[in-house]
PDB file of C-alpha atoms and ligand atoms in Angstrom:
ATOM      1  CA  MET G   1      74.210 -86.070 146.965  1.00  0.00           C
ATOM      2  CA  ALA G   2      75.549 -88.051 144.055  1.00  0.00           C
ATOM      3  CA  VAL G   3      74.895 -91.691 143.248  1.00  0.00           C
ATOM      4  CA  GLN G   4      77.523 -93.740 145.037  1.00  0.00           C
ATOM      5  CA  ARG G   5      78.570 -97.370 145.381  1.00  0.00           C
ATOM      6  CA  THR G   6      79.303 -99.318 148.541  1.00  0.00           C
ATOM      7  CA  PHE G   7      80.438-102.832 149.347  1.00  0.00           C
ATOM      8  CA  SER G   8      78.250-105.222 151.344  1.00  0.00           C
ATOM      9  CA  ILE G   9      78.552-108.745 152.713  1.00  0.00           C
ATOM     10  CA  ILE G  10      75.708-110.970 153.870  1.00  0.00           C
ATOM     11  CA  LYS G  11      77.555-112.887 156.608  1.00  0.00           C
ATOM     12  CA  PRO G  12      77.532-116.646 157.374  1.00  0.00           C
ATOM     13  CA  ASP G  13      74.945-116.401 160.177  1.00  0.00           C
ATOM     14  CA  ALA G  14      72.436-115.034 157.655  1.00  0.00           C
ATOM     15  CA  THR G  15      73.244-117.436 154.801  1.00  0.00           C
ATOM     16  CA  ARG G  16      73.008-120.358 157.281  1.00  0.00           C
ATOM     17  CA  ARG G  17      69.482-119.296 158.279  1.00  0.00           C
ATOM     18  CA  ASN G  18      68.420-118.794 154.637  1.00  0.00           C
ATOM     19  CA  LEU G  19      67.954-115.046 155.096  1.00  0.00           C
ATOM     20  CA  THR G  20      69.711-113.696 151.990  1.00  0.00           C
ATOM     21  CA  GLY G  21      66.399-112.823 150.341  1.00  0.00           C
ATOM     22  CA  LYS G  22      65.136-111.074 153.475  1.00  0.00           C
ATOM     23  CA  VAL G  23      68.344-109.026 153.726  1.00  0.00           C
ATOM     24  CA  ASN G  24      68.214-108.129 150.031  1.00  0.00           C
ATOM     25  CA  ALA G  25      64.567-107.063 150.356  1.00  0.00           C
ATOM     26  CA  MET G  26      65.538-104.722 153.222  1.00  0.00           C
ATOM     27  CA  LEU G  27      68.415-103.250 151.195  1.00  0.00           C
ATOM     28  CA  GLU G  28      66.156-102.681 148.184  1.00  0.00           C
ATOM     29  CA  ALA G  29      63.317-101.261 150.298  1.00  0.00           C
ATOM     30  CA  GLY G  30      65.884 -98.838 151.714  1.00  0.00           C
ATOM     31  CA  GLY G  31      66.575 -97.464 148.253  1.00  0.00           C
ATOM     32  CA  LEU G  32      69.741 -99.355 147.310  1.00  0.00           C
ATOM     33  CA  ARG G  33      70.187-101.278 144.059  1.00  0.00           C
ATOM     34  CA  ILE G  34      72.202-104.537 144.015  1.00  0.00           C
ATOM     35  CA  VAL G  35      74.443-104.017 140.962  1.00  0.00           C
ATOM     36  CA  ALA G  36      76.751-106.996 141.630  1.00  0.00           C
ATOM     37  CA  GLN G  37      76.374-110.074 143.799  1.00  0.00           C
ATOM     38  CA  LYS G  38      78.015-113.479 144.242  1.00  0.00           C
ATOM     39  CA  ARG G  39      78.033-116.242 146.815  1.00  0.00           C
ATOM     40  CA  ILE G  40      81.519-117.307 147.896  1.00  0.00           C
ATOM     41  CA  HIS G  41      83.202-119.158 150.720  1.00  0.00           C
ATOM     42  CA  MET G  42      85.963-116.869 152.001  1.00  0.00           C
ATOM     43  CA  THR G  43      89.364-118.328 152.763  1.00  0.00           C
ATOM     44  CA  GLN G  44      91.133-117.510 156.034  1.00  0.00           C
ATOM     45  CA  ALA G  45      93.618-115.445 154.009  1.00  0.00           C
ATOM     46  CA  GLN G  46      90.822-113.426 152.400  1.00  0.00           C
ATOM     47  CA  ALA G  47      89.102-112.825 155.751  1.00  0.00           C
ATOM     48  CA  ALA G  48      92.356-111.834 157.487  1.00  0.00           C
ATOM     49  CA  SER G  49      93.235-109.440 154.685  1.00  0.00           C
ATOM     50  CA  PHE G  50      89.733-107.980 154.449  1.00  0.00           C
ATOM     51  CA  TYR G  51      89.604-107.349 158.222  1.00  0.00           C
ATOM     52  CA  GLY G  52      93.310-106.431 158.474  1.00  0.00           C
ATOM     53  CA  VAL G  53      92.442-103.109 160.133  1.00  0.00           C
ATOM     54  CA  HIS G  54      91.178-105.135 163.128  1.00  0.00           C
ATOM     55  CA  LYS G  55      94.169-107.493 163.427  1.00  0.00           C
ATOM     56  CA  GLU G  56      95.219-106.196 166.853  1.00  0.00           C
ATOM     57  CA  ARG G  57      91.682-106.478 168.272  1.00  0.00           C
ATOM     58  CA  PRO G  58      90.892-109.335 170.691  1.00  0.00           C
ATOM     59  CA  PHE G  59      88.043-110.573 168.472  1.00  0.00           C
ATOM     60  CA  PHE G  60      90.140-110.776 165.275  1.00  0.00           C
ATOM     61  CA  LYS G  61      90.755-114.557 165.239  1.00  0.00           C
ATOM     62  CA  SER G  62      87.161-115.334 166.177  1.00  0.00           C
ATOM     63  CA  LEU G  63      85.910-112.901 163.509  1.00  0.00           C
ATOM     64  CA  CYS G  64      88.013-114.575 160.795  1.00  0.00           C
ATOM     65  CA  ASP G  65      86.828-118.026 161.925  1.00  0.00           C
ATOM     66  CA  PHE G  66      83.212-116.803 161.809  1.00  0.00           C
ATOM     67  CA  MET G  67      83.566-115.206 158.370  1.00  0.00           C
ATOM     68  CA  THR G  68      84.958-118.481 156.975  1.00  0.00           C
ATOM     69  CA  SER G  69      82.437-120.713 158.787  1.00  0.00           C
ATOM     70  CA  GLY G  70      80.052-120.803 155.831  1.00  0.00           C
ATOM     71  CA  PRO G  71      79.176-119.071 152.586  1.00  0.00           C
ATOM     72  CA  VAL G  72      78.793-115.324 152.340  1.00  0.00           C
ATOM     73  CA  VAL G  73      77.193-113.138 149.677  1.00  0.00           C
ATOM     74  CA  VAL G  74      79.426-110.275 148.548  1.00  0.00           C
ATOM     75  CA  GLN G  75      77.633-107.364 146.912  1.00  0.00           C
ATOM     76  CA  VAL G  76      78.008-103.956 145.351  1.00  0.00           C
ATOM     77  CA  LEU G  77      75.151-101.603 146.250  1.00  0.00           C
ATOM     78  CA  GLU G  78      74.370 -98.414 144.376  1.00  0.00           C
ATOM     79  CA  GLY G  79      72.234 -95.432 145.301  1.00  0.00           C
ATOM     80  CA  GLU G  80      72.118 -91.886 146.582  1.00  0.00           C
ATOM     81  CA  ASN G  81      74.671 -91.532 149.385  1.00  0.00           C
ATOM     82  CA  ALA G  82      74.997 -95.339 149.351  1.00  0.00           C
ATOM     83  CA  VAL G  83      77.786 -95.687 151.938  1.00  0.00           C
ATOM     84  CA  ALA G  84      75.932 -93.820 154.681  1.00  0.00           C
ATOM     85  CA  ARG G  85      72.519 -95.061 153.552  1.00  0.00           C
ATOM     86  CA  ASN G  86      73.644 -98.693 153.836  1.00  0.00           C
ATOM     87  CA  ARG G  87      75.059 -98.075 157.325  1.00  0.00           C
ATOM     88  CA  GLU G  88      71.623 -96.700 158.329  1.00  0.00           C
ATOM     89  CA  ILE G  89      69.809 -99.714 156.880  1.00  0.00           C
ATOM     90  CA  MET G  90      72.282-102.081 158.627  1.00  0.00           C
ATOM     91  CA  GLY G  91      72.053-100.522 162.079  1.00  0.00           C
ATOM     92  CA  ALA G  92      74.630-100.438 164.863  1.00  0.00           C
ATOM     93  CA  THR G  93      77.423-103.046 165.072  1.00  0.00           C
ATOM     94  CA  ASN G  94      75.931-104.481 168.256  1.00  0.00           C
ATOM     95  CA  PRO G  95      72.338-105.533 167.469  1.00  0.00           C
ATOM     96  CA  ALA G  96      71.414-104.690 171.072  1.00  0.00           C
ATOM     97  CA  ASN G  97      72.059-101.038 170.168  1.00  0.00           C
ATOM     98  CA  ALA G  98      70.543-101.115 166.668  1.00  0.00           C
ATOM     99  CA  GLU G  99      67.414 -99.125 165.813  1.00  0.00           C
ATOM    100  CA  PRO G 100      64.161-100.998 165.209  1.00  0.00           C
ATOM    101  CA  GLY G 101      63.684-101.841 161.529  1.00  0.00           C
ATOM    102  CA  THR G 102      67.393-102.143 160.801  1.00  0.00           C
ATOM    103  CA  ILE G 103      68.845-105.377 159.445  1.00  0.00           C
ATOM    104  CA  ARG G 104      70.958-105.973 162.535  1.00  0.00           C
ATOM    105  CA  LYS G 105      68.032-105.342 164.910  1.00  0.00           C
ATOM    106  CA  GLU G 106      65.700-107.623 162.974  1.00  0.00           C
ATOM    107  CA  VAL G 107      68.123-110.372 161.936  1.00  0.00           C
ATOM    108  CA  ALA G 108      71.495-110.368 163.746  1.00  0.00           C
ATOM    109  CA  GLU G 109      72.395-112.976 166.356  1.00  0.00           C
ATOM    110  CA  SER G 110      75.203-111.186 168.244  1.00  0.00           C
ATOM    111  CA  ILE G 111      77.809-108.421 168.026  1.00  0.00           C
ATOM    112  CA  GLU G 112      80.007-110.821 166.021  1.00  0.00           C
ATOM    113  CA  ALA G 113      77.336-112.700 164.041  1.00  0.00           C
ATOM    114  CA  ASN G 114      75.688-109.461 162.987  1.00  0.00           C
ATOM    115  CA  SER G 115      74.505-110.576 159.540  1.00  0.00           C
ATOM    116  CA  VAL G 116      75.930-107.825 157.328  1.00  0.00           C
ATOM    117  CA  HIS G 117      79.058-105.829 156.530  1.00  0.00           C
ATOM    118  CA  GLY G 118      78.985-102.380 154.955  1.00  0.00           C
ATOM    119  CA  SER G 119      81.851-100.107 153.950  1.00  0.00           C
ATOM    120  CA  ASP G 120      82.477 -97.205 156.336  1.00  0.00           C
ATOM    121  CA  SER G 121      83.699 -94.629 153.771  1.00  0.00           C
ATOM    122  CA  PRO G 122      83.669 -94.080 149.993  1.00  0.00           C
ATOM    123  CA  GLU G 123      87.442 -94.683 149.955  1.00  0.00           C
ATOM    124  CA  ASN G 124      87.114 -98.052 151.706  1.00  0.00           C
ATOM    125  CA  ALA G 125      84.138 -98.924 149.504  1.00  0.00           C
ATOM    126  CA  ALA G 126      86.304 -98.584 146.394  1.00  0.00           C
ATOM    127  CA  ILE G 127      89.064-100.724 147.950  1.00  0.00           C
ATOM    128  CA  GLU G 128      86.628-103.404 149.151  1.00  0.00           C
ATOM    129  CA  ILE G 129      84.724-103.554 145.847  1.00  0.00           C
ATOM    130  CA  ALA G 130      87.989-104.011 143.925  1.00  0.00           C
ATOM    131  CA  TYR G 131      89.041-106.780 146.333  1.00  0.00           C
ATOM    132  CA  PHE G 132      86.081-108.984 145.348  1.00  0.00           C
ATOM    133  CA  PHE G 133      84.807-107.801 141.945  1.00  0.00           C
ATOM    134  CA  ALA G 134      86.147-107.160 138.476  1.00  0.00           C
ATOM    135  CA  GLY G 135      84.678-104.088 136.815  1.00  0.00           C
ATOM    136  CA  SER G 136      82.937-106.325 134.252  1.00  0.00           C
ATOM    137  CA  GLU G 137      80.976-108.051 137.041  1.00  0.00           C
ATOM    138  CA  ILE G 138      79.312-104.800 138.159  1.00  0.00           C
ATOM    139  CA  VAL G 139      76.280-103.971 136.056  1.00  0.00           C
ATOM    140  CA  GLY G 140      74.475-100.808 137.080  1.00  0.00           C
TER     141      GLY G 140
HETATM  142  P1  ADP F 201      81.012-102.675 161.558  1.00  0.00           P
HETATM  143  O1  ADP F 201      80.828-104.020 160.872  1.00  0.00           O
HETATM  144  O2  ADP F 201      79.725-102.153 162.127  1.00  0.00           O
HETATM  145  O3  ADP F 201      81.710-101.666 160.664  1.00  0.00           O
HETATM  146  P2  ADP F 201      83.547-102.958 162.976  1.00  0.00           P
HETATM  147  O4  ADP F 201      84.205-102.538 161.716  1.00  0.00           O
HETATM  148  O5  ADP F 201      83.900-102.246 164.231  1.00  0.00           O
HETATM  149  O6  ADP F 201      81.954-102.919 162.837  1.00  0.00           O
HETATM  150  O7  ADP F 201      83.849-104.502 163.254  1.00  0.00           O
HETATM  151  C1  ADP F 201      83.894-105.417 162.183  1.00  0.00           C
HETATM  152  C2  ADP F 201      83.152-106.666 162.595  1.00  0.00           C
HETATM  153  O8  ADP F 201      83.861-107.296 163.684  1.00  0.00           O
HETATM  154  C3  ADP F 201      81.752-106.451 163.145  1.00  0.00           C
HETATM  155  O9  ADP F 201      80.771-106.295 162.139  1.00  0.00           O
HETATM  156  C4  ADP F 201      81.530-107.720 163.952  1.00  0.00           C
HETATM  157  O10 ADP F 201      81.236-108.837 163.108  1.00  0.00           O
HETATM  158  C5  ADP F 201      82.922-107.920 164.562  1.00  0.00           C
HETATM  159  N1  ADP F 201      83.043-107.279 165.877  1.00  0.00           N
HETATM  160  C6  ADP F 201      83.135-105.944 166.137  1.00  0.00           C
HETATM  161  N2  ADP F 201      83.245-105.718 167.454  1.00  0.00           N
HETATM  162  C7  ADP F 201      83.219-106.933 168.050  1.00  0.00           C
HETATM  163  C8  ADP F 201      83.290-107.388 169.415  1.00  0.00           C
HETATM  164  N3  ADP F 201      83.410-106.517 170.416  1.00  0.00           N
HETATM  165  N4  ADP F 201      83.228-108.720 169.639  1.00  0.00           N
HETATM  166  C9  ADP F 201      83.124-109.605 168.623  1.00  0.00           C
HETATM  167  N5  ADP F 201      83.049-109.252 167.314  1.00  0.00           N
HETATM  168  C10 ADP F 201      83.092-107.939 167.042  1.00  0.00           C
HETATM  169 MG1   MG F 202      83.624-101.705 159.904  1.00  0.00          MG
END
């Protein structure tokens, strides 16, 4: 499997509890390299666009409010099979269903405040990376 890139967000529940270092340590221990990273405060427009695929879901408004409730850390992660590897390290969307040792099992507060985002396909990873990063900001 080739080296791949994926897009990651450390969500507001984790930044609020000062857990960005803990999350990064878990990503790095899982074999991923952080090749770009910045702390931003998303606007409602950014959150609504980023999560546009979920706009018909009942949790959409709450999700956008949550994602703009505090700073986030947006990241590009690189490694072997990085998209799938990151999803393994993150664990299931609902922390109640996440495997022990995953970020969401160890850190997440709820199905909404679940501490991290990770791209679900290489195609979406490329779109999501380009949404937040210029090529010059990614240093592998
Ligand atoms: P994932 O982040 O695991 O890819 P989804 O893409 O399905 O999950 O959902 C995007 C985000 O929306 C989740 O990470 C979570 O923050 C929120 N979310 C998903 N399902 C629910 C739900 N049933 N209730 C509240 N928030 C949810
Ligand atoms: Mg998703």
